[in-house]
mmCIF file of C-alpha atoms in Angstrom:
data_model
loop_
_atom_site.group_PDB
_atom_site.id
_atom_site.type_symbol
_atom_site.label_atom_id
_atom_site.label_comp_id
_atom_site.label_asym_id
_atom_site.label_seq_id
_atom_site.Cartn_x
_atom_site.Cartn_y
_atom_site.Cartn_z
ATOM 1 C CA UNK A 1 -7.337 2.272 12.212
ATOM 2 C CA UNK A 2 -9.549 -0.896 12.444
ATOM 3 C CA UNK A 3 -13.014 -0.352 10.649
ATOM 4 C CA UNK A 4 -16.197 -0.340 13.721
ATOM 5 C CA UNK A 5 -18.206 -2.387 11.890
ATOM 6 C CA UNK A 6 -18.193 -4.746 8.773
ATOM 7 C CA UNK A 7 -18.215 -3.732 5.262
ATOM 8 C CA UNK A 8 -17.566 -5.918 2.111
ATOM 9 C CA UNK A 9 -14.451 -5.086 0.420
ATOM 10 C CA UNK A 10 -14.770 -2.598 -2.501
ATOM 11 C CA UNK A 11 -10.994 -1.585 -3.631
ATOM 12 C CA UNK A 12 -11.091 1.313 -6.528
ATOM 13 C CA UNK A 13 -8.219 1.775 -9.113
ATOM 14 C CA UNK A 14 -6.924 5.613 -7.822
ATOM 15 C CA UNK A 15 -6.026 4.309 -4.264
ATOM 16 C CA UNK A 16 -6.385 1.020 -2.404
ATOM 17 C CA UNK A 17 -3.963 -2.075 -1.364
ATOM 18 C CA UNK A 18 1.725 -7.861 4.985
ATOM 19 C CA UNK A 19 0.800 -9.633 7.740
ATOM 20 C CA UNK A 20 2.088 -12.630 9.277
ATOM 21 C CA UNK A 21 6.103 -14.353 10.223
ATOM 22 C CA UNK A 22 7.280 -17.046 12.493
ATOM 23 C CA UNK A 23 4.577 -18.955 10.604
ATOM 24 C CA UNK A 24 3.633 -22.320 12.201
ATOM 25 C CA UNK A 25 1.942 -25.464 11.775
ATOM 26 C CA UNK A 26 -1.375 -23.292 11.942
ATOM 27 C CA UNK A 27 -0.063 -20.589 9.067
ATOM 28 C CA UNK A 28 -0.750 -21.828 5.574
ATOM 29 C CA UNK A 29 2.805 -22.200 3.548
ATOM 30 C CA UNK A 30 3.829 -19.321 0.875
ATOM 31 C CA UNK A 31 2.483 -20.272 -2.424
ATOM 32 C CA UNK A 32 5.519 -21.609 -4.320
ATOM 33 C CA UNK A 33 4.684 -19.450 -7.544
ATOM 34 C CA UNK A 34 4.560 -16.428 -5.208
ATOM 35 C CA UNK A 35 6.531 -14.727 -8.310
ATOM 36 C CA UNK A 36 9.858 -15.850 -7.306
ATOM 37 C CA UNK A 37 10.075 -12.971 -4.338
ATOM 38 C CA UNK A 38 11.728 -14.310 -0.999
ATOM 39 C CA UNK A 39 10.374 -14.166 2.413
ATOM 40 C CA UNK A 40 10.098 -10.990 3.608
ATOM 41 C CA UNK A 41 12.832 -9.533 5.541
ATOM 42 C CA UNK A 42 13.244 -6.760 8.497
ATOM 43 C CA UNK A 43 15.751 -3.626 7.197
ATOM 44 C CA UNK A 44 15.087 -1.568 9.631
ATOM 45 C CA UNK A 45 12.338 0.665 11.441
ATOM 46 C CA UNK A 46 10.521 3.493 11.055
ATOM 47 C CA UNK A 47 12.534 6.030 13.458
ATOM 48 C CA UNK A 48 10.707 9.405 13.379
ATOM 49 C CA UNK A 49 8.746 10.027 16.595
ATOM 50 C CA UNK A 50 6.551 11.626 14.004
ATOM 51 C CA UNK A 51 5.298 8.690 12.184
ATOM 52 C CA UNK A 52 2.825 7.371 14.286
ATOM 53 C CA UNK A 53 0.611 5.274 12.230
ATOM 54 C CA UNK A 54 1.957 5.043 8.783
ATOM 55 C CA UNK A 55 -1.135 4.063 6.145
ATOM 56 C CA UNK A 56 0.529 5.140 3.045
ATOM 57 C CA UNK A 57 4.198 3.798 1.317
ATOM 58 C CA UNK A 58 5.311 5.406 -1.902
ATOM 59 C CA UNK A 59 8.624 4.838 -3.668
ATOM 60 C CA UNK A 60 10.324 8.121 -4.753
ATOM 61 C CA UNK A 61 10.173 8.940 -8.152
ATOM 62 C CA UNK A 62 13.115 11.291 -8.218
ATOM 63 C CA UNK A 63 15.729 9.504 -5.646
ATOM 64 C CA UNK A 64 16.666 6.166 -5.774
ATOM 65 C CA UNK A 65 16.094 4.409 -2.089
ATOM 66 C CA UNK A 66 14.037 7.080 -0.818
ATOM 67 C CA UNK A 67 10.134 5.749 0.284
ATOM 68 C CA UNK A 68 7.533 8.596 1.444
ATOM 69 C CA UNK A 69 5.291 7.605 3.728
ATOM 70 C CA UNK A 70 2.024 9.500 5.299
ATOM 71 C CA UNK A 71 0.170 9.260 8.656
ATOM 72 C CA UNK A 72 -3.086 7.784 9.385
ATOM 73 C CA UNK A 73 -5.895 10.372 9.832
ATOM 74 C CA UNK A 74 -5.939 13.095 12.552
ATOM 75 C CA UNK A 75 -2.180 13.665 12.296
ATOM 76 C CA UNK A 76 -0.532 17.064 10.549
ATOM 77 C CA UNK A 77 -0.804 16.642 6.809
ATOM 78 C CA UNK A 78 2.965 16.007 6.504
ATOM 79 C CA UNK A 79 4.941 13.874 3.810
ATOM 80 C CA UNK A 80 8.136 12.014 5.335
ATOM 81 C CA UNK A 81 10.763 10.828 3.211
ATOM 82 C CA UNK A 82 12.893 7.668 4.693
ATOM 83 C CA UNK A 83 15.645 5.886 3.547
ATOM 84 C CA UNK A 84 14.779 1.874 2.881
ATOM 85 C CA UNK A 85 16.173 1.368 6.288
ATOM 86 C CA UNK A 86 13.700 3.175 7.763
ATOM 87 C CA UNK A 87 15.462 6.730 8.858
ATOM 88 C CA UNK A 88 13.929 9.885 8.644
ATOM 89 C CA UNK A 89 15.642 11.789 5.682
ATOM 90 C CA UNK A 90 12.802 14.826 5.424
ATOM 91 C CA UNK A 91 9.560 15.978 5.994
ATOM 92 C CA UNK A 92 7.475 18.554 4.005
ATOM 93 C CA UNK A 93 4.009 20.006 5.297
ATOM 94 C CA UNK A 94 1.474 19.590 2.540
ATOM 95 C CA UNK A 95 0.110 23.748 2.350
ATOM 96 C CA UNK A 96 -3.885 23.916 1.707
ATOM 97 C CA UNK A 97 -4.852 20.287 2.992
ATOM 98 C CA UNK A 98 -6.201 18.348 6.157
ATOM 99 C CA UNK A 99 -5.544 14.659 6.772
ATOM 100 C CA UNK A 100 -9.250 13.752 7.907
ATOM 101 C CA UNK A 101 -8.341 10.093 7.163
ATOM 102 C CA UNK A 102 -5.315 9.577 4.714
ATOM 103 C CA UNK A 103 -5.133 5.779 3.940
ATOM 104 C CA UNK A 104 -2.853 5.910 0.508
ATOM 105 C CA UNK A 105 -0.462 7.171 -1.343
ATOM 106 C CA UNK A 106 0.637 7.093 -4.912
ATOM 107 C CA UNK A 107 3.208 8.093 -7.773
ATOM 108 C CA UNK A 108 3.009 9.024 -10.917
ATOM 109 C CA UNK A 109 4.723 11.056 -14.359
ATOM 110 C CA UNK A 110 3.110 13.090 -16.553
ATOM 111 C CA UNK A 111 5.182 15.763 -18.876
ATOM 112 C CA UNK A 112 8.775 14.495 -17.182
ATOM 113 C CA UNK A 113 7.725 15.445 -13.964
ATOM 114 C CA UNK A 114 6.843 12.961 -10.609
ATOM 115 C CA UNK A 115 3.699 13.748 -8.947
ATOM 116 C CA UNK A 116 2.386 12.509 -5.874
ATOM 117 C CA UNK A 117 -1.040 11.875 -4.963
ATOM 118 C CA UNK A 118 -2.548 11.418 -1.326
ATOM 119 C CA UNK A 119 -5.873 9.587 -0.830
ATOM 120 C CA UNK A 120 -7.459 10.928 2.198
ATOM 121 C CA UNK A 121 -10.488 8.172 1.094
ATOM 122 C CA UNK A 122 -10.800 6.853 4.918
ATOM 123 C CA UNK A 123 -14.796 6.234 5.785
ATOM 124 C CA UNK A 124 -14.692 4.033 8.347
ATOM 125 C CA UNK A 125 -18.679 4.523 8.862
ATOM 126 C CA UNK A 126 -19.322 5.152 5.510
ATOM 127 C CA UNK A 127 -20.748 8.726 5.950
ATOM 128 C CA UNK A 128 -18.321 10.889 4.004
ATOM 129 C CA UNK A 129 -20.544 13.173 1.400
ATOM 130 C CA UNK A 130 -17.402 13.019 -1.037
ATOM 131 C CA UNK A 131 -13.364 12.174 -0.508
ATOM 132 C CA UNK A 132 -10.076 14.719 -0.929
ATOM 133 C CA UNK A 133 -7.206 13.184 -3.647
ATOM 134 C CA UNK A 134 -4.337 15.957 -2.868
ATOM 135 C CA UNK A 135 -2.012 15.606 -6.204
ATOM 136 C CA UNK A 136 1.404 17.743 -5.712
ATOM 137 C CA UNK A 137 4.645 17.506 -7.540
ATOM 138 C CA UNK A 138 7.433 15.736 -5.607
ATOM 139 C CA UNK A 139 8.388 17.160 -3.050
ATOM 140 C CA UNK A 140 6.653 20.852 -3.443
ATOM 141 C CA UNK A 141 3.150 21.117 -1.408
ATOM 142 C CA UNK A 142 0.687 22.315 -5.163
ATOM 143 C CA UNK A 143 -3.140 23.640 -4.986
ATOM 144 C CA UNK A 144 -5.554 20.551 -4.489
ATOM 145 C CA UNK A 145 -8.760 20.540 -6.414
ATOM 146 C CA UNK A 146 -11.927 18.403 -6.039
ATOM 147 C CA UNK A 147 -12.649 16.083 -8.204
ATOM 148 C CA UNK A 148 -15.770 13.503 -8.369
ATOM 149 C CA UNK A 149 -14.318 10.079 -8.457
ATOM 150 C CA UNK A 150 -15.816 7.341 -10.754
ATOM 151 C CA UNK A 151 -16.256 3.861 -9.647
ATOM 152 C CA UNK A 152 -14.809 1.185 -12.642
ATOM 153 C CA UNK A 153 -14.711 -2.023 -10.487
ATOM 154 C CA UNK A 154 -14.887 -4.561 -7.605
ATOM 155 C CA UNK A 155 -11.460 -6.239 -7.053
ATOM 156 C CA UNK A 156 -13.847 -9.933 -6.626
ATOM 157 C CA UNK A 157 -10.102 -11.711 -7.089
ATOM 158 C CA UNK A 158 -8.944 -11.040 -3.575
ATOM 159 C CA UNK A 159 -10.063 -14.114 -0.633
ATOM 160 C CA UNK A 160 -13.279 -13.775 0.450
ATOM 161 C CA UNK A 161 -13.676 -13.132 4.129
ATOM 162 C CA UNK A 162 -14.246 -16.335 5.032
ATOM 163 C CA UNK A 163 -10.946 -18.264 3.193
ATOM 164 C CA UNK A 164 -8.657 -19.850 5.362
ATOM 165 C CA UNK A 165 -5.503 -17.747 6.398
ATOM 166 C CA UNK A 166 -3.398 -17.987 9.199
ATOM 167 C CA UNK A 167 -4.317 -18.352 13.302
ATOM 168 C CA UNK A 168 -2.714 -15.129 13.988
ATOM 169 C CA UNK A 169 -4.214 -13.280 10.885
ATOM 170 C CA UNK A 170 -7.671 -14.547 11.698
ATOM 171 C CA UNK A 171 -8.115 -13.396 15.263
ATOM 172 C CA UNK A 172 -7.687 -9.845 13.460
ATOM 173 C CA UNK A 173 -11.016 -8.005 12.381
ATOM 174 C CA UNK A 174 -11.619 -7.002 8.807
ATOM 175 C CA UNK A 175 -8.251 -9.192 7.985
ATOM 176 C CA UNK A 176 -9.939 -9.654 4.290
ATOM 177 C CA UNK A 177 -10.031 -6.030 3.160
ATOM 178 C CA UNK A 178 -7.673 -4.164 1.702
ATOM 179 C CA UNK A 179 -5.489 -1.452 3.337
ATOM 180 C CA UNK A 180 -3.088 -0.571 0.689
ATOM 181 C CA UNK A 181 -2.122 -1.141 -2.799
ATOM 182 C CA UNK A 182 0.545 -0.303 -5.999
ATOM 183 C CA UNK A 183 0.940 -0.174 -9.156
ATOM 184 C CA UNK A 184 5.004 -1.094 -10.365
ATOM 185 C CA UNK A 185 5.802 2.114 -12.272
ATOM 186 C CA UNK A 186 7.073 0.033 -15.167
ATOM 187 C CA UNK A 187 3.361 -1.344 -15.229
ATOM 188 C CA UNK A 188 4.052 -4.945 -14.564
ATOM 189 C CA UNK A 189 2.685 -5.770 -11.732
ATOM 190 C CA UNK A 190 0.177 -4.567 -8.817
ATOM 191 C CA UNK A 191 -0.065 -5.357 -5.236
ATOM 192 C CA UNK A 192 -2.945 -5.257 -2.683
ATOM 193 C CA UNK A 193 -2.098 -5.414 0.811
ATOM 194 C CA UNK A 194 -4.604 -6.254 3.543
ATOM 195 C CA UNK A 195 -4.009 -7.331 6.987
ATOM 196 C CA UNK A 196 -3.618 -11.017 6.117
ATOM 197 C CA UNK A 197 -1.037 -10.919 3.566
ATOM 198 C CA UNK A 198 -0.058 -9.080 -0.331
ATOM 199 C CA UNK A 199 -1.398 -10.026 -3.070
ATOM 200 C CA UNK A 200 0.426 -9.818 -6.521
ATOM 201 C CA UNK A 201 -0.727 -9.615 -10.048
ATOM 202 C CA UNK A 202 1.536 -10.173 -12.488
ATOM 203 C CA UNK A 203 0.457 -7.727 -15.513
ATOM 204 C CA UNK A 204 1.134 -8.938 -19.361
ATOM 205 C CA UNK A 205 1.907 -6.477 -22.242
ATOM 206 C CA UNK A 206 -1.289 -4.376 -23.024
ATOM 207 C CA UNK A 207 -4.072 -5.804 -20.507
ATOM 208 C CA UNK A 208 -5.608 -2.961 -18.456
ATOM 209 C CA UNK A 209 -5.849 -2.531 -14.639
ATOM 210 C CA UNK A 210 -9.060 -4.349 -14.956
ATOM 211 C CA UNK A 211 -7.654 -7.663 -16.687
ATOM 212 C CA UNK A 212 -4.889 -7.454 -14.600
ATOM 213 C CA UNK A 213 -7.562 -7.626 -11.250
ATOM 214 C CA UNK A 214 -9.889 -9.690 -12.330
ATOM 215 C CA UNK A 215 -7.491 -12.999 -12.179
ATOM 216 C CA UNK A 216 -6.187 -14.948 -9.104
ATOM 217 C CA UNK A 217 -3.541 -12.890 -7.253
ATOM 218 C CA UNK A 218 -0.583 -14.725 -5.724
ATOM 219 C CA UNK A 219 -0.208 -14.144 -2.073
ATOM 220 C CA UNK A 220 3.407 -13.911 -1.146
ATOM 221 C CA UNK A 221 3.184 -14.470 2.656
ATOM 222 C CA UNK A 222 3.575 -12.432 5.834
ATOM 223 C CA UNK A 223 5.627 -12.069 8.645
ATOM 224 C CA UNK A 224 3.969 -12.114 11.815
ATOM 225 C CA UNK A 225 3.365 -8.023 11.965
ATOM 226 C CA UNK A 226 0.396 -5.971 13.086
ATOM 227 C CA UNK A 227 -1.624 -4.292 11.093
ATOM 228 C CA UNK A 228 -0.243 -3.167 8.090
ATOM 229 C CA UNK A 229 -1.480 -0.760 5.892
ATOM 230 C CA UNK A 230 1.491 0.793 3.804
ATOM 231 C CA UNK A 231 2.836 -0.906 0.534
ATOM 232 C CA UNK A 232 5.020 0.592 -2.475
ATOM 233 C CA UNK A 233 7.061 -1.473 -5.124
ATOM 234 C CA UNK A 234 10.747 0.443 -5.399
ATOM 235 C CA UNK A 235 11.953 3.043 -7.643
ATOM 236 C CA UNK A 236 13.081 0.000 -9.818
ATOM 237 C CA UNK A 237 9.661 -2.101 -9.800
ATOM 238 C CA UNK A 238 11.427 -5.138 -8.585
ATOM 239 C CA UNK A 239 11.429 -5.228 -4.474
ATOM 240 C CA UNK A 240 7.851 -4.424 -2.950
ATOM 241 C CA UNK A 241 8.226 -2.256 0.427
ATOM 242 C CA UNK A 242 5.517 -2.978 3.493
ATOM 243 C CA UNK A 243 4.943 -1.164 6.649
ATOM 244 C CA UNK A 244 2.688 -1.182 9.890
ATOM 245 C CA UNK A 245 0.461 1.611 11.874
ATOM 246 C CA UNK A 246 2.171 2.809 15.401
ATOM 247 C CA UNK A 247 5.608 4.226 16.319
ATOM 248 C CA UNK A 248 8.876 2.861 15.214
ATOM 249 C CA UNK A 249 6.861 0.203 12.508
ATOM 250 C CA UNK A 250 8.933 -2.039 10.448
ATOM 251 C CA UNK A 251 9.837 -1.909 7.511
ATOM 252 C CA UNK A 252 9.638 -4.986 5.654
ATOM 253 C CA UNK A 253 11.165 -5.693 2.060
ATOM 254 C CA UNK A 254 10.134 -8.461 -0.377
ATOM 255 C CA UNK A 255 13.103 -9.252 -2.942
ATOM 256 C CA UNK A 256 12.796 -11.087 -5.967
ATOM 257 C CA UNK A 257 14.474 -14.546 -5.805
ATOM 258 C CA UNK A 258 17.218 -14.369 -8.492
ATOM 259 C CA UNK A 259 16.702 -17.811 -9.750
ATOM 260 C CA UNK A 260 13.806 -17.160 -11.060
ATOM 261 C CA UNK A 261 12.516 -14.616 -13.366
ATOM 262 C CA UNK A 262 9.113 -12.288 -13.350
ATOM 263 C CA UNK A 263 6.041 -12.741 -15.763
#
């Protein structure tokens, strides 16, 4: 859901960050260090009448090709599984929790088990007294606590508001700020995703989330999509997953070129 009015983009670590194809003589070109990943390409759709506005992308920790994906806010509190094509596999009601405005979602391992954690963090008006992070094991629905969350830093590497992007991109409000982002579970890379394009940032061996954001992403480039809000890297950490708001969304799938290799 598009933000009413303005705010300056302020991205947290615990839950945060494509847009654009068929670019033209208006659309800047891909940066040719975007990583070595190809132009995004199409595999398939987002078939469950259920998923209505998709805001969250997660690659399974347990099954290989499987991506969970979450609803916007004021839809059931529901995890759906879906094959990388897009079709429904599963979908398993979260017990004990509301989705006021679920914008993210996340995987983790602790002890040799894969969690998930849902970021119902929307605040479109900037109102909310406090925000819900519901942490269950994957797939089983577990107790959510409350927790108070701890600001460590503003992403300032992403485009300011006013940087050039393409004619398409700019005619969309609040373009600049980010709607999704991921961490590679193999910690080498993260991606923030906003409605103008992805950003990656390669990690090196030992530098902490907040080395890693503080430098220059590389923006990949978009296909021509509406707003998109959902972003995972695969079970693998190589190919980074992207998908829109409304019914049957895309589901778009950056691959790494092979000719070239990752930082």
């Amino acid at each position: 859901m598009l933000p009413p009015v303005p705010r300056p983009p302020i991205v947290t670590l615990v839950a945060v960050v494509l847009f654009t194809a068929c670019r033209g003589e208006t659309e800047p070109p891909a940066s040719a260090d975007a990583d070595g990943y190809t132009r995004a390409a199409v595999t398939g759709t987002l078939n469950s009448p259920a998923i209505v506005e998709a805001s969250g992308l997660v690659a399974s920790g347990r099954t290989p090709g499987i991506l969970w994906v979450v609803n916007d806010g004021g839809e059931p509190p529901v995890l759906h599984a879906v094959s990388d094509s897009g079709e429904e596999l599963a979908a398993v009601q979260v017990e004990q929790a509301e989705n006021r405005d679920w914008e993210d979602l996340a995987r983790y391992t602790r002890d040799g088990r894969s969690w998930l954690l849902i970021a119902d963090i929307g605040d479109n008006g900037g109102v909310r007294p406090h925000v819900m992070l519901y942490v269950l094991p994957e797939p089983d629905a577990a107790d959510a606590g409350v927790v108070v969350a701890e600001k460590l830093m503003d992403v300032a590497s992403l485009p300011p508001r006013d940087a050039p992007v393409g004619l398409f991109a700019s005619a969309i409000p609040f373009h600049w700020q980010p709607t999704g982002m991921d961490f590679a579970a193999d910690e080498s890379a993260v991606v923030i995703l906003t409605y103008a394009d992805v950003y990656y940032y390669p990690r090196r061996p030992g530098e902490s989330p907040a080395d890693v954001l503080s430098r220059k992403p590389r923006a990949l480039g978009m296909p021509l999509v509406p707003v998109a809000e959902g972003i995972a890297f695969d079970d693998e950490s190589h190919s980074i997953y992207v998908t829109t708001e409304g019914r049957h969304a895309p589901l778009l799938r950056f691959d790494p070129r092979p000719d070239t290799a990752r930082d």
